[in-house]
Amino acid sequence: LPGGGSSGTLTAAHPSPQLDDFVGAHPDYDEEEEERKYFRRKRLGVLKPVVAASLGGMLTYGVYLGLLQMQMILHYDETYREVKYSNMGLQDIDSKMLMGINVTPIVALLYTPILIRFFGTKWTMFLAVGIYALFVSTNYWERYYTLVPSAVAIGIAIVPLWASMGNYITRMAQKYYEYVNYKEEHVQEQHRAPRGAYNSYIIVFQTIFYGCFHLSFVCAQMPMVFFLNKFLYELNHTLSNVQSCGTLSKGMLPGFNTTVLQGLPRSINLIVVESVLMAVAFLSMLMVLILCGSAYRPTEEIDLRSIGWGNIFQLPFKHMRDYRLRHLFPFFIYSGFEVLFVCTGFSLNYGVCAIGLENLAYILMAYGFSASACSSLALSMLRLPRHTVLLAGAIVHAILLIGLFCWAPMPRHLAEAPLLYIVAVLWGLGSALNKTGLSILLGMLYEDKERQDFIFTIYHWWQALAIFVVYLWAGLPMKAKLSIMLLTLLVSVLSYGWMEHKVACHIQHRMPKIPKPRHKVRGYRYLEAENSDETGSESEREHESDGEGSQEQPCGPQHHQDCAYKQAVGEEDEDRLG
């Protein structure tokens, strides 16, 4: 340039307006508003997997119950067995199937926490839903080597599915709280939230889940309503030899006719029905796979499984030493009793015995609609004490059990139908309060995200044990069954009341310590200084380190420089870790 200056200097002193508009902050940009929009999207992103998991669980359980019910009715008919399968022994296959479904979950406490920690909560849900879909697919070719192994697989998947579902819904409620209160210091620093901060969100999310889940009893009746009912005999034929119903009956509807089908369904029609059920099961798999995100951050997933598989195996048993959980065991057992009783004992010995097999679907639909609608009553826990919902459900069921103990409807008497539907609706009310209240209570008592999979595993394992007991007592008189249920309910209420009393008195509960993850923090989050696969417990390492420390010599004058260097390095490591 003529003046001797440089073009770079002029450009730096007088930047062009176009460059300033491109690089500088936009005049209309509002950082706080953009932050609100971002976390609003994150909250909607939490609601989507909650609804997807709830609908996926509803469809999965509905398909399973509907197929099992249709299969049992078809295989019960003597003509169907002889014409379709001759001497294959369908009844023996069915008994082994039921044994596999009901007996296998007894050992679920041993492997469910390991499955959830190994695969993660979402992928455990997906795996279990896939096993339910496998059960549906085996019904295309009904043989011993297809039906019985798939039934055992269902038994293996029952507890992992519902434990991971309960854990997932609770974790989503906690994440929603974090996205609502993103400005709070404990959220930004990823510290533990104040006690009770998650409660309102857990109440709402568990209510949504059980509102959807109880509709599975309605979905399960679709094959009966739209397909199988038109093949059934009327009640005067199926109940011709039945002499007593209700509280006077014994076993599963004695005297019921062995031929219930007035015409055999064509094989092509059965294939169409099973294909629809298979498509619904596959849809539920896709919903869980695509719409459900991870329940934990990636680093949290690593932490959860890095405490050691031996510790993961032991922790469910250690959590049972907590008196809060022990006092809830009777309620867990009753929760398993009541749901299977309404599907078998009440619906068969009261409902079918009085108004016929053709009305079985409508009794269970009344129960499902009632339970789904009444799950919303759990929202009262937002204002009322937490024990209100559980005790209200227990009172409703206690009144119904006493009434059923005194009631013996007349066989083939359609005038009993209104009373039967009323009992089904009221039982749905009690079931909704029971199931929703228990899950909410567990989420309130155990807010630590590293414990929730263990707690829900224990809950659903006790439920599975109760269902196994109901399977065993099938041949007992109805009065014995009702007496056991009423006694269990009474013990449940007393035990729960004592637990709340001890909590109110601030009696210290025994909570097992969760071991720390076995990796070192060195700069990057998981850059380990030692082999993560090495054997030996933490106590052994501490003992070894203590032994080594005892052999160290005190710093003398000749080692002054080395000691000063070690001390400086140690302080630097402590600062870095802090």
PDB file of N, CA, C and O in Angstrom, residues 386-414:
ATOM      1  N   ARG A 386     -50.084 -41.592  51.672  1.00  0.00           N
ATOM      2  CA  ARG A 386     -49.771 -42.658  50.718  1.00  0.00           C
ATOM      3  C   ARG A 386     -50.437 -43.983  51.063  1.00  0.00           C
ATOM      4  O   ARG A 386     -50.613 -44.839  50.196  1.00  0.00           O
ATOM      5  N   HIS A 387     -50.795 -44.186  52.343  1.00  0.00           N
ATOM      6  CA  HIS A 387     -51.418 -45.459  52.714  1.00  0.00           C
ATOM      7  C   HIS A 387     -52.891 -45.522  52.325  1.00  0.00           C
ATOM      8  O   HIS A 387     -53.501 -46.585  52.416  1.00  0.00           O
ATOM      9  N   THR A 388     -53.467 -44.403  51.879  1.00  0.00           N
ATOM     10  CA  THR A 388     -54.907 -44.374  51.586  1.00  0.00           C
ATOM     11  C   THR A 388     -55.279 -45.343  50.475  1.00  0.00           C
ATOM     12  O   THR A 388     -56.256 -46.091  50.580  1.00  0.00           O
ATOM     13  N   VAL A 389     -54.499 -45.345  49.397  1.00  0.00           N
ATOM     14  CA  VAL A 389     -54.848 -46.154  48.225  1.00  0.00           C
ATOM     15  C   VAL A 389     -54.784 -47.642  48.549  1.00  0.00           C
ATOM     16  O   VAL A 389     -55.713 -48.409  48.245  1.00  0.00           O
ATOM     17  N   LEU A 390     -53.694 -48.091  49.175  1.00  0.00           N
ATOM     18  CA  LEU A 390     -53.555 -49.513  49.486  1.00  0.00           C
ATOM     19  C   LEU A 390     -54.634 -49.993  50.446  1.00  0.00           C
ATOM     20  O   LEU A 390     -55.226 -51.070  50.256  1.00  0.00           O
ATOM     21  N   LEU A 391     -54.907 -49.224  51.469  1.00  0.00           N
ATOM     22  CA  LEU A 391     -55.919 -49.644  52.444  1.00  0.00           C
ATOM     23  C   LEU A 391     -57.315 -49.611  51.837  1.00  0.00           C
ATOM     24  O   LEU A 391     -58.149 -50.473  52.147  1.00  0.00           O
ATOM     25  N   ALA A 392     -57.598 -48.650  50.966  1.00  0.00           N
ATOM     26  CA  ALA A 392     -58.913 -48.610  50.311  1.00  0.00           C
ATOM     27  C   ALA A 392     -59.110 -49.840  49.433  1.00  0.00           C
ATOM     28  O   ALA A 392     -60.193 -50.462  49.433  1.00  0.00           O
ATOM     29  N   GLY A 393     -58.081 -50.209  48.658  1.00  0.00           N
ATOM     30  CA  GLY A 393     -58.183 -51.418  47.846  1.00  0.00           C
ATOM     31  C   GLY A 393     -58.360 -52.668  48.685  1.00  0.00           C
ATOM     32  O   GLY A 393     -59.124 -53.571  48.323  1.00  0.00           O
ATOM     33  N   ALA A 394     -57.671 -52.728  49.820  1.00  0.00           N
ATOM     34  CA  ALA A 394     -57.804 -53.890  50.704  1.00  0.00           C
ATOM     35  C   ALA A 394     -59.209 -53.981  51.289  1.00  0.00           C
ATOM     36  O   ALA A 394     -59.771 -55.076  51.415  1.00  0.00           O
ATOM     37  N   ILE A 395     -59.804 -52.851  51.664  1.00  0.00           N
ATOM     38  CA  ILE A 395     -61.164 -52.864  52.218  1.00  0.00           C
ATOM     39  C   ILE A 395     -62.164 -53.350  51.174  1.00  0.00           C
ATOM     40  O   ILE A 395     -63.055 -54.159  51.471  1.00  0.00           O
ATOM     41  N   VAL A 396     -62.018 -52.868  49.935  1.00  0.00           N
ATOM     42  CA  VAL A 396     -62.933 -53.302  48.860  1.00  0.00           C
ATOM     43  C   VAL A 396     -62.842 -54.812  48.661  1.00  0.00           C
ATOM     44  O   VAL A 396     -63.863 -55.514  48.586  1.00  0.00           O
ATOM     45  N   HIS A 397     -61.628 -55.352  48.592  1.00  0.00           N
ATOM     46  CA  HIS A 397     -61.460 -56.791  48.375  1.00  0.00           C
ATOM     47  C   HIS A 397     -61.922 -57.607  49.580  1.00  0.00           C
ATOM     48  O   HIS A 397     -62.449 -58.717  49.415  1.00  0.00           O
ATOM     49  N   ALA A 398     -61.720 -57.080  50.791  1.00  0.00           N
ATOM     50  CA  ALA A 398     -62.170 -57.809  51.981  1.00  0.00           C
ATOM     51  C   ALA A 398     -63.694 -57.954  51.975  1.00  0.00           C
ATOM     52  O   ALA A 398     -64.233 -59.038  52.260  1.00  0.00           O
ATOM     53  N   ILE A 399     -64.400 -56.885  51.627  1.00  0.00           N
ATOM     54  CA  ILE A 399     -65.867 -56.954  51.558  1.00  0.00           C
ATOM     55  C   ILE A 399     -66.308 -57.951  50.493  1.00  0.00           C
ATOM     56  O   ILE A 399     -67.228 -58.756  50.705  1.00  0.00           O
ATOM     57  N   LEU A 400     -65.640 -57.922  49.331  1.00  0.00           N
ATOM     58  CA  LEU A 400     -66.005 -58.847  48.250  1.00  0.00           C
ATOM     59  C   LEU A 400     -65.711 -60.299  48.637  1.00  0.00           C
ATOM     60  O   LEU A 400     -66.507 -61.205  48.319  1.00  0.00           O
ATOM     61  N   LEU A 401     -64.591 -60.549  49.300  1.00  0.00           N
ATOM     62  CA  LEU A 401     -64.263 -61.915  49.688  1.00  0.00           C
ATOM     63  C   LEU A 401     -65.276 -62.467  50.686  1.00  0.00           C
ATOM     64  O   LEU A 401     -65.684 -63.640  50.598  1.00  0.00           O
ATOM     65  N   ILE A 402     -65.693 -61.641  51.626  1.00  0.00           N
ATOM     66  CA  ILE A 402     -66.712 -62.091  52.583  1.00  0.00           C
ATOM     67  C   ILE A 402     -68.027 -62.371  51.860  1.00  0.00           C
ATOM     68  O   ILE A 402     -68.717 -63.375  52.129  1.00  0.00           O
ATOM     69  N   GLY A 403     -68.373 -61.498  50.903  1.00  0.00           N
ATOM     70  CA  GLY A 403     -69.593 -61.734  50.134  1.00  0.00           C
ATOM     71  C   GLY A 403     -69.514 -62.996  49.300  1.00  0.00           C
ATOM     72  O   GLY A 403     -70.490 -63.772  49.225  1.00  0.00           O
ATOM     73  N   LEU A 404     -68.373 -63.220  48.631  1.00  0.00           N
ATOM     74  CA  LEU A 404     -68.225 -64.432  47.825  1.00  0.00           C
ATOM     75  C   LEU A 404     -68.241 -65.687  48.690  1.00  0.00           C
ATOM     76  O   LEU A 404     -68.700 -66.752  48.244  1.00  0.00           O
ATOM     77  N   PHE A 405     -67.741 -65.579  49.914  1.00  0.00           N
ATOM     78  CA  PHE A 405     -67.750 -66.723  50.826  1.00  0.00           C
ATOM     79  C   PHE A 405     -69.182 -67.159  51.151  1.00  0.00           C
ATOM     80  O   PHE A 405     -69.431 -68.346  51.401  1.00  0.00           O
ATOM     81  N   CYS A 406     -70.096 -66.233  51.115  1.00  0.00           N
ATOM     82  CA  CYS A 406     -71.500 -66.539  51.466  1.00  0.00           C
ATOM     83  C   CYS A 406     -72.402 -66.714  50.253  1.00  0.00           C
ATOM     84  O   CYS A 406     -73.617 -66.922  50.416  1.00  0.00           O
ATOM     85  N   TRP A 407     -71.865 -66.620  49.055  1.00  0.00           N
ATOM     86  CA  TRP A 407     -72.707 -66.583  47.852  1.00  0.00           C
ATOM     87  C   TRP A 407     -72.481 -67.834  47.011  1.00  0.00           C
ATOM     88  O   TRP A 407     -71.357 -68.167  46.654  1.00  0.00           O
ATOM     89  N   ALA A 408     -73.561 -68.500  46.676  1.00  0.00           N
ATOM     90  CA  ALA A 408     -73.527 -69.669  45.791  1.00  0.00           C
ATOM     91  C   ALA A 408     -74.584 -69.473  44.705  1.00  0.00           C
ATOM     92  O   ALA A 408     -75.759 -69.824  44.893  1.00  0.00           O
ATOM     93  N   PRO A 409     -74.212 -68.880  43.572  1.00  0.00           N
ATOM     94  CA  PRO A 409     -75.208 -68.657  42.512  1.00  0.00           C
ATOM     95  C   PRO A 409     -75.737 -69.971  41.954  1.00  0.00           C
ATOM     96  O   PRO A 409     -75.059 -71.007  41.986  1.00  0.00           O
ATOM     97  N   MET A 410     -76.943 -69.911  41.422  1.00  0.00           N
ATOM     98  CA  MET A 410     -77.576 -71.096  40.846  1.00  0.00           C
ATOM     99  C   MET A 410     -76.981 -71.392  39.474  1.00  0.00           C
ATOM    100  O   MET A 410     -76.757 -70.481  38.675  1.00  0.00           O
ATOM    101  N   PRO A 411     -76.696 -72.667  39.154  1.00  0.00           N
ATOM    102  CA  PRO A 411     -76.210 -72.998  37.808  1.00  0.00           C
ATOM    103  C   PRO A 411     -77.271 -72.673  36.748  1.00  0.00           C
ATOM    104  O   PRO A 411     -78.468 -72.783  36.991  1.00  0.00           O
ATOM    105  N   ARG A 412     -76.765 -72.219  35.585  1.00  0.00           N
ATOM    106  CA  ARG A 412     -77.630 -71.917  34.434  1.00  0.00           C
ATOM    107  C   ARG A 412     -78.712 -70.899  34.801  1.00  0.00           C
ATOM    108  O   ARG A 412     -79.869 -71.028  34.410  1.00  0.00           O
ATOM    109  N   HIS A 413     -78.330 -69.862  35.529  1.00  0.00           N
ATOM    110  CA  HIS A 413     -79.299 -68.876  36.001  1.00  0.00           C
ATOM    111  C   HIS A 413     -78.844 -67.498  35.522  1.00  0.00           C
ATOM    112  O   HIS A 413     -78.022 -66.840  36.163  1.00  0.00           O
ATOM    113  N   LEU A 414     -79.378 -67.039  34.388  1.00  0.00           N
ATOM    114  CA  LEU A 414     -78.935 -65.785  33.780  1.00  0.00           C
ATOM    115  C   LEU A 414     -79.296 -64.562  34.601  1.00  0.00           C
ATOM    116  O   LEU A 414     -78.721 -63.484  34.391  1.00  0.00           O
TER     117      LEU A 414
END
